[in-house]
Amino acid sequence: MDLQLHRLTQEQKHHFETEGYLVVKGLFGPNQLAEIDSTFEEISYQTISGFFEPDLNEGTTDPLKRYPRVMHPHRFNETAKRYMLHQPVLEVLTDLYEEEPLAAQSMFYYKPPGSRGQALHQDNFYLKVDPGNCIAAWTAIDAADEDNGGLLIVPKTNQHEIVCPELADENESFTTHYVKPPKNQKAIPVLMDRGDVLFFNGNLIHGSYRNKTKDRFRRAFICHYANQSATSISSHYHPLFRQDGTTVELEVNPDGGPCGIEHQNVYPH
């Protein structure tokens, strides 16, 4: 079925355009969330080379070694691929882009108790969607708040240029890149219920808190999308997928970005 415009109100679209982000409540229902729960619970006990490589030995001190993020689960799991192409999400993206979205990436974060957060950063530094921009669809599989490591965003930085990151504090962030917010602009928490989806622009500065709880995970299913009119993207994200599951190959974007050179250690965000 073709996706239609106008799922969103004009107020919602205006909020995304001016603030750089939008939370849409309840895009995933109880049965869909239960299927995601069981799928990634099963994956959590496996080793999938290149995608998910946990340390399954008892006594692992870093919770993120036992529960690292799952990279590109849509490439090996049909349930993940199906929910990367979840129609309610694609309908919102169609409204935001005013054209068809192309699915570029999926990820799953377990974010167990005690785990570090992710320093503030910008997604299109990694995806390099051009022309246009990437949009993230960040789905809360667990309710997300300030205690269990919910997301932080810096409103209005969707208009901020992509900048070269500084070095992050590795005691607090599991990634090494940090983008400092512009002067007089601060990161704020985004509180989300299970099944809510946060959409945000690829230039928006965002990150996450450490999970300070002792008994609460902060699981999230996160996908990135490009606009159909884009002609290039970073090599990490091929192939892209249309709503019907067929693949699309864009040109590889060779641009080294604001750091001036191509980073060899840039992780596929």
XYZ file of N, CA and C in Angstrom:
807
model
N 0.849 -1.192 0.000
C 0.000 0.000 0.000
C 0.882 1.239 0.000
N 0.539 2.232 -0.836
C 1.308 3.460 -0.887
C 1.141 4.236 0.409
N 2.225 4.874 0.839
C 2.158 5.706 2.031
C 1.617 7.076 1.658
N 0.821 7.621 2.563
C 0.162 8.900 2.294
C 0.714 9.988 3.215
N 0.655 11.230 2.711
C 0.989 12.380 3.543
C -0.149 12.669 4.517
N 0.135 13.545 5.466
C -0.847 14.112 6.386
C -1.213 13.193 7.536
N -0.321 12.304 7.940
C -0.531 11.633 9.228
C -0.321 12.632 10.366
N 0.624 13.546 10.186
C 0.947 14.528 11.206
C 0.102 15.788 11.040
N -0.103 16.489 12.146
C -0.742 17.800 12.083
C 0.285 18.843 11.640
N -0.209 19.978 11.222
C 0.696 21.070 10.849
C 1.526 21.519 12.051
N 0.929 21.458 13.250
C 1.668 21.832 14.464
C 2.829 20.877 14.712
N 2.586 19.576 14.503
C 3.664 18.601 14.684
C 4.779 18.810 13.670
N 4.417 19.036 12.426
C 5.435 19.266 11.395
C 6.224 20.533 11.694
N 5.539 21.575 12.150
C 6.222 22.824 12.486
C 7.201 22.608 13.638
N 6.784 21.811 14.615
C 7.667 21.535 15.758
C 8.935 20.825 15.291
N 8.782 19.849 14.399
C 9.955 19.137 13.890
C 10.865 20.090 13.110
N 10.270 20.927 12.297
C 11.064 21.825 11.458
C 11.796 22.881 12.274
N 11.183 23.356 13.358
C 11.800 24.428 14.135
C 12.672 23.906 15.275
N 12.224 22.844 15.947
C 12.951 22.314 17.097
C 13.908 21.183 16.732
N 13.639 20.507 15.602
C 14.529 19.441 15.141
C 14.139 18.053 15.584
N 13.050 17.939 16.336
C 12.641 16.627 16.840
C 11.136 16.600 17.066
N 10.604 15.383 17.197
C 9.176 15.200 17.451
C 8.965 13.837 18.083
N 8.220 13.781 19.185
C 7.810 12.512 19.790
C 6.392 12.189 19.325
N 6.203 10.996 18.781
C 4.875 10.524 18.401
C 4.537 9.350 19.319
N 3.460 9.472 20.034
C 3.101 8.499 21.056
C 2.549 7.207 20.440
N 2.947 6.081 21.035
C 2.282 4.813 20.789
C 2.288 4.297 19.365
N 3.383 4.492 18.628
C 3.431 3.966 17.256
C 3.633 2.456 17.212
N 4.055 1.882 18.328
C 4.169 0.426 18.439
C 3.197 -0.038 19.515
N 2.387 -1.048 19.150
C 1.402 -1.577 20.078
C 1.946 -2.695 20.943
N 1.156 -3.170 21.926
C 1.607 -4.191 22.876
C 2.088 -5.476 22.209
N 1.375 -5.980 21.214
C 1.784 -7.225 20.565
C 3.087 -7.049 19.791
N 3.231 -5.905 19.140
C 4.464 -5.626 18.394
C 5.648 -5.483 19.343
N 5.443 -4.809 20.448
C 6.515 -4.648 21.442
C 6.894 -5.995 22.050
N 5.904 -6.847 22.294
C 6.203 -8.175 22.839
C 7.041 -8.989 21.861
N 6.767 -8.848 20.568
C 7.564 -9.568 19.568
C 8.999 -9.033 19.530
N 9.152 -7.731 19.648
C 10.499 -7.149 19.704
C 11.217 -7.619 20.969
N 10.508 -7.628 22.095
C 11.088 -8.134 23.346
C 11.670 -9.529 23.160
N 10.856 -10.442 22.669
C 11.283 -11.843 22.586
C 12.391 -12.024 21.556
N 12.330 -11.275 20.456
C 13.348 -11.392 19.409
C 14.722 -10.998 19.939
N 14.807 -9.875 20.630
C 16.112 -9.410 21.086
C 16.549 -10.065 22.392
N 15.619 -10.626 23.138
C 16.004 -11.461 24.266
C 16.724 -12.707 23.755
N 16.204 -13.304 22.699
C 16.849 -14.475 22.104
C 18.219 -14.109 21.529
N 18.288 -12.979 20.834
C 19.566 -12.541 20.259
C 20.600 -12.302 21.352
N 20.174 -11.854 22.525
C 21.112 -11.464 23.583
C 21.976 -12.619 24.075
N 21.601 -13.862 23.776
C 22.383 -15.034 24.193
C 23.216 -15.601 23.047
N 23.252 -14.899 21.924
C 23.979 -15.383 20.750
C 25.204 -14.517 20.480
N 26.098 -15.050 19.674
C 27.191 -14.268 19.108
C 27.007 -14.261 17.593
N 26.885 -13.073 17.023
C 26.642 -12.926 15.587
C 27.755 -12.046 15.049
N 28.744 -12.678 14.460
C 29.973 -11.991 14.084
C 29.693 -10.749 13.233
N 30.288 -9.647 13.646
C 30.150 -8.398 12.930
C 28.922 -7.592 13.292
N 27.986 -8.211 14.028
C 26.740 -7.534 14.372
C 26.502 -7.456 15.881
N 26.808 -8.551 16.590
C 26.566 -8.583 18.032
C 27.543 -9.582 18.645
N 28.491 -9.075 19.422
C 29.550 -9.924 19.959
C 29.694 -9.690 21.463
N 28.760 -10.254 22.247
C 28.791 -10.050 23.693
C 29.848 -10.918 24.370
N 30.283 -10.467 25.529
C 31.114 -11.290 26.400
C 30.167 -12.075 27.301
N 30.007 -13.358 27.009
C 29.040 -14.186 27.722
C 29.618 -14.849 28.961
N 30.855 -14.524 29.296
C 31.488 -15.089 30.479
C 30.934 -14.440 31.745
N 30.689 -15.244 32.747
C 30.221 -14.700 34.023
C 31.323 -13.851 34.649
N 30.911 -12.778 35.318
C 31.887 -11.928 35.986
C 32.341 -10.743 35.169
N 31.759 -10.534 33.989
C 32.092 -9.365 33.187
C 31.717 -8.103 33.957
N 32.684 -7.194 34.139
C 32.449 -6.021 34.978
C 31.768 -4.875 34.230
N 32.026 -4.732 32.936
C 31.392 -3.670 32.156
C 30.087 -4.214 31.588
N 28.943 -3.664 32.010
C 27.667 -4.204 31.510
C 27.521 -4.105 29.998
N 28.227 -3.167 29.367
C 28.129 -3.044 27.917
C 28.947 -4.097 27.182
N 29.830 -4.788 27.879
C 30.511 -5.931 27.254
C 29.552 -7.118 27.169
N 28.733 -7.276 28.203
C 27.724 -8.337 28.156
C 26.581 -7.979 27.224
N 26.220 -6.708 27.194
C 25.097 -6.259 26.365
C 25.524 -5.097 25.467
N 26.390 -5.350 24.477
C 26.691 -4.287 23.521
C 25.484 -4.021 22.640
N 25.518 -2.955 21.894
C 24.412 -2.691 20.972
C 24.467 -3.677 19.816
N 23.314 -3.978 19.270
C 23.208 -4.838 18.096
C 23.233 -3.930 16.867
N 24.196 -4.142 15.980
C 24.323 -3.322 14.786
C 23.640 -3.999 13.596
N 22.839 -3.243 12.873
C 22.184 -3.710 11.648
C 21.455 -5.052 11.828
N 20.616 -5.209 12.850
C 19.922 -6.497 12.991
C 19.029 -6.838 11.795
N 18.626 -5.842 11.025
C 17.789 -6.135 9.845
C 18.529 -6.961 8.806
N 19.862 -7.017 8.900
C 20.636 -7.775 7.921
C 20.666 -9.272 8.226
N 20.242 -9.660 9.424
C 20.244 -11.091 9.744
C 18.951 -11.557 10.417
N 18.024 -10.638 10.688
C 16.812 -11.014 11.406
C 15.594 -10.405 10.722
N 14.658 -11.234 10.312
C 13.506 -10.757 9.560
C 12.561 -9.905 10.411
N 12.464 -10.192 11.709
C 11.605 -9.372 12.566
C 12.145 -7.955 12.648
N 13.457 -7.820 12.821
C 14.064 -6.485 12.866
C 13.852 -5.749 11.552
N 13.995 -6.447 10.443
C 13.782 -5.812 9.134
C 12.339 -5.351 8.994
N 11.412 -6.191 9.436
C 9.994 -5.832 9.315
C 9.671 -4.579 10.121
N 10.259 -4.471 11.334
C 9.961 -3.299 12.151
C 10.784 -2.079 11.747
N 11.886 -2.261 11.060
C 12.572 -1.133 10.442
C 11.672 -0.498 9.384
N 10.804 -1.332 8.772
C 9.875 -0.884 7.739
C 8.445 -0.795 8.282
N 8.311 -0.570 9.575
C 7.016 -0.471 10.256
C 6.193 0.662 9.639
N 5.017 0.334 9.116
C 4.274 1.311 8.335
C 3.952 2.595 9.095
N 3.504 2.556 10.362
C 3.243 3.820 11.056
C 4.472 4.730 11.130
N 5.649 4.149 11.294
C 6.880 4.946 11.301
C 7.144 5.535 9.920
N 6.989 4.717 8.879
C 7.225 5.204 7.521
C 6.227 6.293 7.128
N 5.000 6.199 7.638
C 4.015 7.241 7.340
C 4.426 8.582 7.938
N 4.942 8.564 9.170
C 5.430 9.808 9.779
C 6.607 10.350 8.987
N 7.526 9.467 8.623
C 8.695 9.908 7.858
C 8.299 10.476 6.498
N 7.293 9.888 5.872
C 6.812 10.411 4.595
C 6.303 11.841 4.762
N 5.609 12.104 5.863
C 5.161 13.465 6.148
C 6.337 14.408 6.384
N 7.319 13.943 7.132
C 8.454 14.810 7.460
C 9.310 15.111 6.233
N 9.554 14.097 5.419
C 10.360 14.284 4.208
C 9.549 14.887 3.052
N 8.230 14.674 3.085
C 7.352 14.987 1.954
C 7.794 14.232 0.700
N 8.319 13.063 0.925
C 8.683 12.119 -0.123
C 8.944 10.774 0.553
N 9.201 9.758 -0.236
C 9.390 8.416 0.322
C 10.675 8.327 1.131
N 10.629 7.724 2.322
C 11.853 7.478 3.081
C 12.519 6.174 2.636
N 13.828 6.129 2.752
C 14.613 4.924 2.494
C 15.274 4.494 3.798
N 15.083 3.246 4.190
C 15.654 2.742 5.438
C 17.124 2.400 5.247
N 17.978 2.993 6.082
C 19.422 2.836 5.933
C 20.053 1.976 7.012
N 19.473 1.964 8.208
C 20.146 1.297 9.324
C 19.165 0.933 10.421
N 19.468 -0.143 11.126
C 18.770 -0.481 12.362
C 19.801 -0.765 13.447
N 19.400 -0.531 14.687
C 20.230 -0.841 15.858
C 19.300 -1.211 17.015
N 19.841 -1.984 17.955
C 19.102 -2.253 19.185
C 20.050 -2.045 20.350
N 19.625 -1.204 21.289
C 20.401 -0.951 22.503
C 19.697 -1.631 23.681
N 20.462 -2.391 24.459
C 19.920 -2.978 25.685
C 20.037 -1.995 26.849
N 21.112 -1.233 26.896
C 21.379 -0.232 27.946
C 21.080 -0.773 29.343
N 21.857 -1.782 29.780
C 21.581 -2.390 31.079
C 21.917 -1.455 32.237
N 21.444 -1.791 33.447
C 21.760 -0.970 34.616
C 23.276 -0.762 34.755
N 23.658 0.479 35.078
C 25.063 0.795 35.300
C 25.857 1.135 34.062
N 25.276 1.011 32.881
C 26.046 1.221 31.661
C 26.212 2.704 31.344
N 27.318 2.998 30.665
C 27.608 4.365 30.255
C 26.607 4.846 29.209
N 26.524 6.147 29.068
C 25.692 6.741 28.039
C 26.483 6.954 26.760
N 25.965 7.830 25.912
C 26.633 8.176 24.661
C 26.758 9.689 24.599
N 27.972 10.158 24.386
C 28.230 11.598 24.367
C 27.443 12.279 23.258
N 27.207 13.566 23.430
C 26.470 14.343 22.443
C 27.156 14.263 21.076
N 26.350 14.098 20.026
C 26.882 13.920 18.674
C 25.800 14.259 17.660
N 26.149 14.191 16.379
C 25.226 14.462 15.276
C 25.247 13.277 14.318
N 24.090 12.761 13.970
C 24.027 11.521 13.190
C 24.542 11.664 11.762
N 24.282 12.810 11.123
C 24.671 12.890 9.718
C 26.171 13.086 9.530
N 26.905 13.250 10.625
C 28.365 13.169 10.555
C 28.779 11.780 10.089
N 27.981 10.775 10.446
C 28.300 9.378 10.136
C 27.591 8.906 8.869
N 26.298 9.236 8.735
C 25.555 8.722 7.586
C 25.886 9.452 6.284
N 26.146 10.755 6.385
C 26.549 11.550 5.211
C 25.510 11.504 4.089
N 24.241 11.595 4.470
C 23.172 11.655 3.470
C 23.264 12.999 2.744
N 23.254 12.957 1.408
C 23.383 14.177 0.624
C 22.796 13.961 -0.772
N 22.025 14.933 -1.314
C 21.479 16.097 -0.599
C 20.335 15.663 0.312
N 19.966 16.516 1.235
C 18.943 16.168 2.211
C 19.571 15.866 3.554
N 19.000 14.916 4.261
C 19.495 14.609 5.606
C 18.916 13.277 6.059
N 19.581 12.668 7.024
C 18.995 11.488 7.661
C 18.006 11.931 8.729
N 17.079 11.053 9.046
C 16.189 11.217 10.194
C 16.246 9.920 10.991
N 16.377 10.047 12.297
C 16.345 8.892 13.191
C 14.926 8.661 13.685
N 14.563 7.392 13.829
C 13.327 6.999 14.512
C 13.744 6.148 15.705
N 13.667 6.729 16.887
C 14.195 6.152 18.131
C 13.005 5.645 18.939
N 12.832 4.323 18.971
C 11.666 3.724 19.616
C 12.007 3.249 21.016
N 11.240 3.708 21.986
C 11.433 3.287 23.378
C 10.802 1.909 23.581
N 11.650 0.906 23.799
C 11.162 -0.438 24.119
C 10.917 -0.558 25.618
N 11.670 0.192 26.395
C 11.369 0.437 27.805
C 11.105 1.921 27.966
N 10.295 2.280 28.941
C 10.141 3.698 29.263
C 11.525 4.291 29.524
N 11.766 5.494 29.006
C 13.084 6.125 29.108
C 12.968 7.422 29.896
N 13.858 7.586 30.877
C 13.842 8.789 31.702
C 15.267 9.155 32.103
N 15.406 10.132 32.976
C 16.730 10.616 33.358
C 17.504 9.600 34.180
N 16.816 8.704 34.862
C 17.505 7.739 35.714
C 18.057 6.550 34.935
N 17.301 6.035 33.968
C 17.745 4.815 33.292
C 18.456 5.079 31.957
N 18.859 6.321 31.742
C 19.688 6.593 30.570
C 18.931 7.033 29.350
N 17.865 7.804 29.568
C 17.079 8.304 28.457
C 17.850 9.280 27.582
N 17.230 9.672 26.488
C 17.909 10.499 25.502
C 17.945 11.966 25.928
N 19.029 12.635 25.515
C 19.198 14.077 25.666
C 19.229 14.702 24.279
N 18.541 15.819 24.119
C 18.597 16.517 22.839
C 18.841 18.002 23.100
N 19.473 18.655 22.125
C 19.674 20.110 22.193
C 18.743 20.730 21.163
N 17.593 21.259 21.596
C 16.604 21.768 20.647
C 17.179 22.833 19.712
N 16.640 22.865 18.515
C 16.955 23.848 17.478
C 18.325 23.664 16.831
N 19.108 22.675 17.277
C 20.419 22.483 16.644
C 20.311 21.744 15.319
N 19.082 21.450 14.880
C 18.895 20.934 13.519
C 19.361 21.948 12.481
N 19.441 23.214 12.874
C 19.945 24.252 11.983
C 21.453 24.460 12.147
N 22.054 23.728 13.080
C 23.485 23.845 13.350
C 24.264 23.000 12.346
N 25.376 23.516 11.862
C 26.166 22.765 10.893
C 26.752 21.502 11.525
N 27.036 20.506 10.692
C 27.779 19.334 11.145
C 29.205 19.785 11.482
N 29.664 19.445 12.682
C 30.983 19.896 13.120
C 31.876 18.703 13.446
N 33.168 18.968 13.478
C 34.129 17.924 13.829
C 34.076 17.673 15.333
N 33.873 16.428 15.766
C 33.740 16.158 17.196
C 35.041 16.339 17.969
N 34.867 16.629 19.259
C 35.969 16.602 20.205
C 36.023 15.213 20.838
N 36.992 15.005 21.734
C 37.133 13.711 22.408
C 36.174 13.645 23.592
N 35.398 12.573 23.681
C 34.433 12.395 24.760
C 35.106 11.833 26.007
N 34.421 11.969 27.134
C 34.859 11.369 28.394
C 34.475 9.891 28.375
N 35.464 9.028 28.234
C 35.173 7.597 28.107
C 34.696 6.967 29.413
N 34.781 7.698 30.522
C 34.194 7.193 31.760
C 32.675 7.294 31.756
N 32.157 8.199 30.931
C 30.717 8.406 30.867
C 30.109 7.992 29.541
N 30.928 7.920 28.480
C 30.419 7.613 27.145
C 31.107 6.380 26.585
N 30.314 5.493 25.959
C 30.931 4.308 25.348
C 31.471 4.615 23.958
N 31.180 5.812 23.432
C 31.763 6.259 22.170
C 32.749 7.386 22.454
N 33.593 7.693 21.484
C 34.698 8.627 21.728
C 34.454 10.036 21.213
N 33.362 10.269 20.482
C 33.113 11.577 19.887
C 32.168 12.413 20.747
N 32.461 13.721 20.829
C 31.632 14.661 21.582
C 31.481 15.948 20.781
N 30.239 16.392 20.618
C 29.956 17.668 19.967
C 29.425 18.634 21.025
N 30.129 19.716 21.213
C 29.740 20.711 22.210
C 28.560 21.520 21.705
N 27.522 21.695 22.517
C 26.381 22.509 22.081
C 26.795 23.959 21.853
N 26.083 24.662 20.973
C 26.356 26.085 20.782
C 26.171 26.864 22.091
N 26.776 28.011 22.173
C 26.700 28.848 23.369
C 25.245 29.149 23.715
N 24.933 29.046 24.990
C 23.603 29.347 25.538
C 22.531 28.332 25.125
N 22.954 27.182 24.586
C 22.001 26.122 24.287
C 22.373 24.875 25.090
N 21.388 24.271 25.728
C 21.632 23.161 26.638
C 20.856 21.914 26.228
N 21.409 20.765 26.595
C 20.721 19.500 26.367
C 19.603 19.331 27.384
N 18.470 18.824 26.916
C 17.325 18.568 27.788
C 16.912 17.104 27.643
N 16.317 16.522 28.693
C 15.883 15.124 28.593
C 14.598 14.978 27.802
N 14.479 13.825 27.113
C 13.231 13.468 26.435
C 12.645 12.275 27.193
N 11.513 12.481 27.830
C 10.866 11.414 28.589
C 9.908 10.670 27.677
N 10.037 9.344 27.633
C 9.250 8.553 26.691
C 8.652 7.338 27.374
N 7.448 6.973 26.930
C 6.814 5.742 27.367
C 7.128 4.623 26.382
N 6.980 3.403 26.832
C 7.184 2.240 25.975
C 6.286 2.342 24.736
N 6.878 2.198 23.554
C 6.131 2.268 22.309
C 6.123 3.620 21.640
N 6.613 4.671 22.339
C 6.730 5.988 21.727
C 7.916 6.006 20.767
N 7.846 6.887 19.772
C 8.955 7.042 18.825
C 9.363 8.504 18.765
N 10.654 8.750 18.937
C 11.246 10.073 18.799
C 11.895 10.171 17.425
N 11.474 11.158 16.641
C 12.060 11.426 15.333
C 12.947 12.655 15.466
N 14.164 12.593 14.899
C 14.991 13.799 14.932
C 15.917 13.888 13.727
N 16.185 15.119 13.382
C 16.990 15.509 12.238
C 18.457 15.114 12.429
N 19.143 14.809 11.339
C 20.513 14.323 11.405
C 21.537 15.318 11.880
N 21.191 16.621 11.937
C 22.108 17.628 12.474
C 21.882 17.871 13.961
N 20.746 17.412 14.495
C 20.407 17.682 15.890
C 21.447 17.070 16.831
N 21.953 17.872 17.744
C 22.910 17.379 18.732
C 22.136 16.613 19.803
N 22.576 15.381 20.071
C 21.861 14.535 21.023
C 22.827 13.506 21.615
N 22.422 12.895 22.699
C 23.215 11.843 23.343
C 22.361 11.177 24.395
N 22.989 10.593 25.399
C 22.191 9.946 26.446
C 22.935 9.934 27.768
N 22.150 9.835 28.832
C 22.679 9.696 30.182
C 23.230 8.286 30.417
N 24.051 8.168 31.445
C 24.379 6.868 32.023
C 23.109 6.278 32.627
N 22.968 4.954 32.594
C 21.866 4.290 33.293
C 22.251 4.169 34.767
N 21.642 5.011 35.577
C 22.003 5.077 37.005
C 21.217 4.098 37.863
N 20.284 3.366 37.271
C 19.475 2.443 38.069
C 20.228 1.143 38.329
N 19.707 0.376 39.258
C 20.288 -0.935 39.585
C 19.490 -2.090 38.977
N 18.291 -1.815 38.474
C 17.448 -2.930 38.050
C 16.595 -2.634 36.820
N 16.873 -1.543 36.097
C 16.056 -1.186 34.935
C 16.917 -1.078 33.677
N 16.562 -1.836 32.659
C 17.175 -1.662 31.341
C 16.526 -0.443 30.665
N 17.185 0.068 29.645
C 16.581 1.106 28.809
C 16.767 0.690 27.355
N 15.943 -0.303 26.967
C 16.082 -0.842 25.620
C 15.480 0.116 24.589
N 16.106 0.161 23.426
C 15.619 1.028 22.353
C 15.911 0.387 21.011
N 14.967 0.509 20.096
C 15.131 0.069 18.715
C 15.243 1.330 17.877
N 16.369 1.497 17.209
C 16.681 2.764 16.562
C 16.990 2.519 15.088
N 16.324 3.265 14.231
C 16.568 3.141 12.798
C 16.839 4.516 12.208
N 17.627 4.522 11.142
C 17.921 5.761 10.424
C 17.446 5.646 8.982
N 17.007 6.776 8.462
C 16.402 6.822 7.138
C 16.981 7.986 6.342
N 16.935 7.835 5.019
C 17.327 8.892 4.101
C 16.137 9.255 3.229
N 16.163 10.445 2.680
C 15.132 10.873 1.740
C 15.378 10.242 0.371
N 14.296 9.928 -0.327
C 14.405 9.255 -1.621
C 15.234 10.065 -2.620
N 15.214 11.395 -2.515
C 15.932 12.237 -3.469
C 17.425 12.339 -3.171
N 17.882 11.743 -2.068
C 19.322 11.722 -1.788
C 20.036 10.922 -2.867
N 21.247 11.330 -3.176
C 22.027 10.611 -4.192
C 23.218 9.869 -3.598
N 23.621 10.232 -2.352
C 24.794 9.561 -1.782
C 24.654 9.411 -0.274
N 25.394 8.420 0.255
C 25.385 8.104 1.675
C 26.694 7.392 1.980
N 27.092 7.352 3.242
C 28.311 6.641 3.624
C 28.222 5.158 3.254
N 29.366 4.562 3.001
C 29.419 3.161 2.549
C 28.890 2.175 3.579
N 28.845 2.564 4.859
C 28.387 1.649 5.916
C 26.920 1.265 5.781
N 26.151 2.006 4.990
C 24.695 1.895 5.049
C 24.069 1.293 3.797
N 24.862 0.639 2.984
C 24.331 -0.017 1.785
C 23.993 -1.481 2.083
N 22.909 -2.012 1.491
C 21.919 -1.304 0.682
C 20.863 -0.648 1.556
N 20.134 0.306 0.990
C 18.971 0.894 1.638
C 17.728 0.135 1.186
N 16.640 0.305 1.944
C 15.411 -0.440 1.660
C 14.227 0.499 1.466
N 13.429 0.190 0.445
C 12.166 0.874 0.257
C 11.102 0.212 1.122
N 9.928 0.813 1.169
C 8.853 0.315 2.039
C 8.441 -1.107 1.701
N 8.587 -1.528 0.432
C 8.180 -2.875 0.040
C 9.302 -3.902 0.224
N 10.412 -3.488 0.805
C 11.517 -4.406 1.067
C 12.537 -4.504 -0.042
N 12.287 -3.870 -1.188
C 13.279 -3.887 -2.264
C 14.436 -2.954 -1.906
N 15.590 -3.226 -2.486
C 16.797 -2.495 -2.112
C 17.099 -1.360 -3.083
N 17.824 -0.377 -2.578
C 18.254 0.787 -3.345
C 19.737 1.000 -3.070
N 20.504 1.248 -4.104
C 21.927 1.553 -3.952
C 22.156 3.015 -4.326
N 22.598 3.823 -3.368
C 23.005 5.190 -3.653
C 24.512 5.217 -3.911
N 24.994 6.328 -4.405
C 26.431 6.489 -4.538
C 27.062 6.550 -3.151
N 28.317 6.148 -3.051
C 29.055 6.267 -1.794
C 29.555 7.703 -1.673
N 29.223 8.352 -0.571
C 29.647 9.730 -0.351
C 31.114 9.738 0.081
N 32.015 10.294 -0.727
C 33.443 10.277 -0.404
C 33.880 11.438 0.480
N 32.927 12.326 0.833
C 33.271 13.541 1.565
C 33.846 13.201 2.939
N 35.009 13.727 3.252
C 35.627 13.490 4.555
C 34.956 14.233 5.685
N 34.106 15.217 5.343
C 33.368 15.923 6.372
C 34.163 17.027 7.032
N 33.638 17.584 8.134
C 34.236 18.770 8.749
C 35.587 18.524 9.413
N 35.963 17.273 9.601
C 37.283 16.998 10.180
C 38.393 17.096 9.132
N 38.019 17.165 7.871
C 39.000 17.369 6.818
C 39.566 16.102 6.224
N 39.453 14.996 6.946
C 39.933 13.714 6.437
C 38.885 12.656 6.751
N 38.954 11.558 6.048
C 38.045 10.440 6.311
C 38.519 9.710 7.557
N 37.652 9.612 8.574
C 38.030 8.926 9.816
C 38.008 7.421 9.611
N 39.084 6.766 9.933
C 39.126 5.306 9.800
C 38.314 4.638 10.915
N 38.151 5.319 12.034
C 37.488 4.690 13.188
C 36.040 5.154 13.365
N 35.476 5.789 12.325
C 34.081 6.201 12.427
C 33.189 4.970 12.436
N 32.471 4.788 13.529
C 31.594 3.640 13.652
C 30.318 3.910 12.874
N 29.715 2.879 12.261
C 28.431 3.096 11.595
C 27.367 3.377 12.636
N 27.053 4.630 12.819
C 26.288 5.096 13.988
C 25.014 4.264 14.198
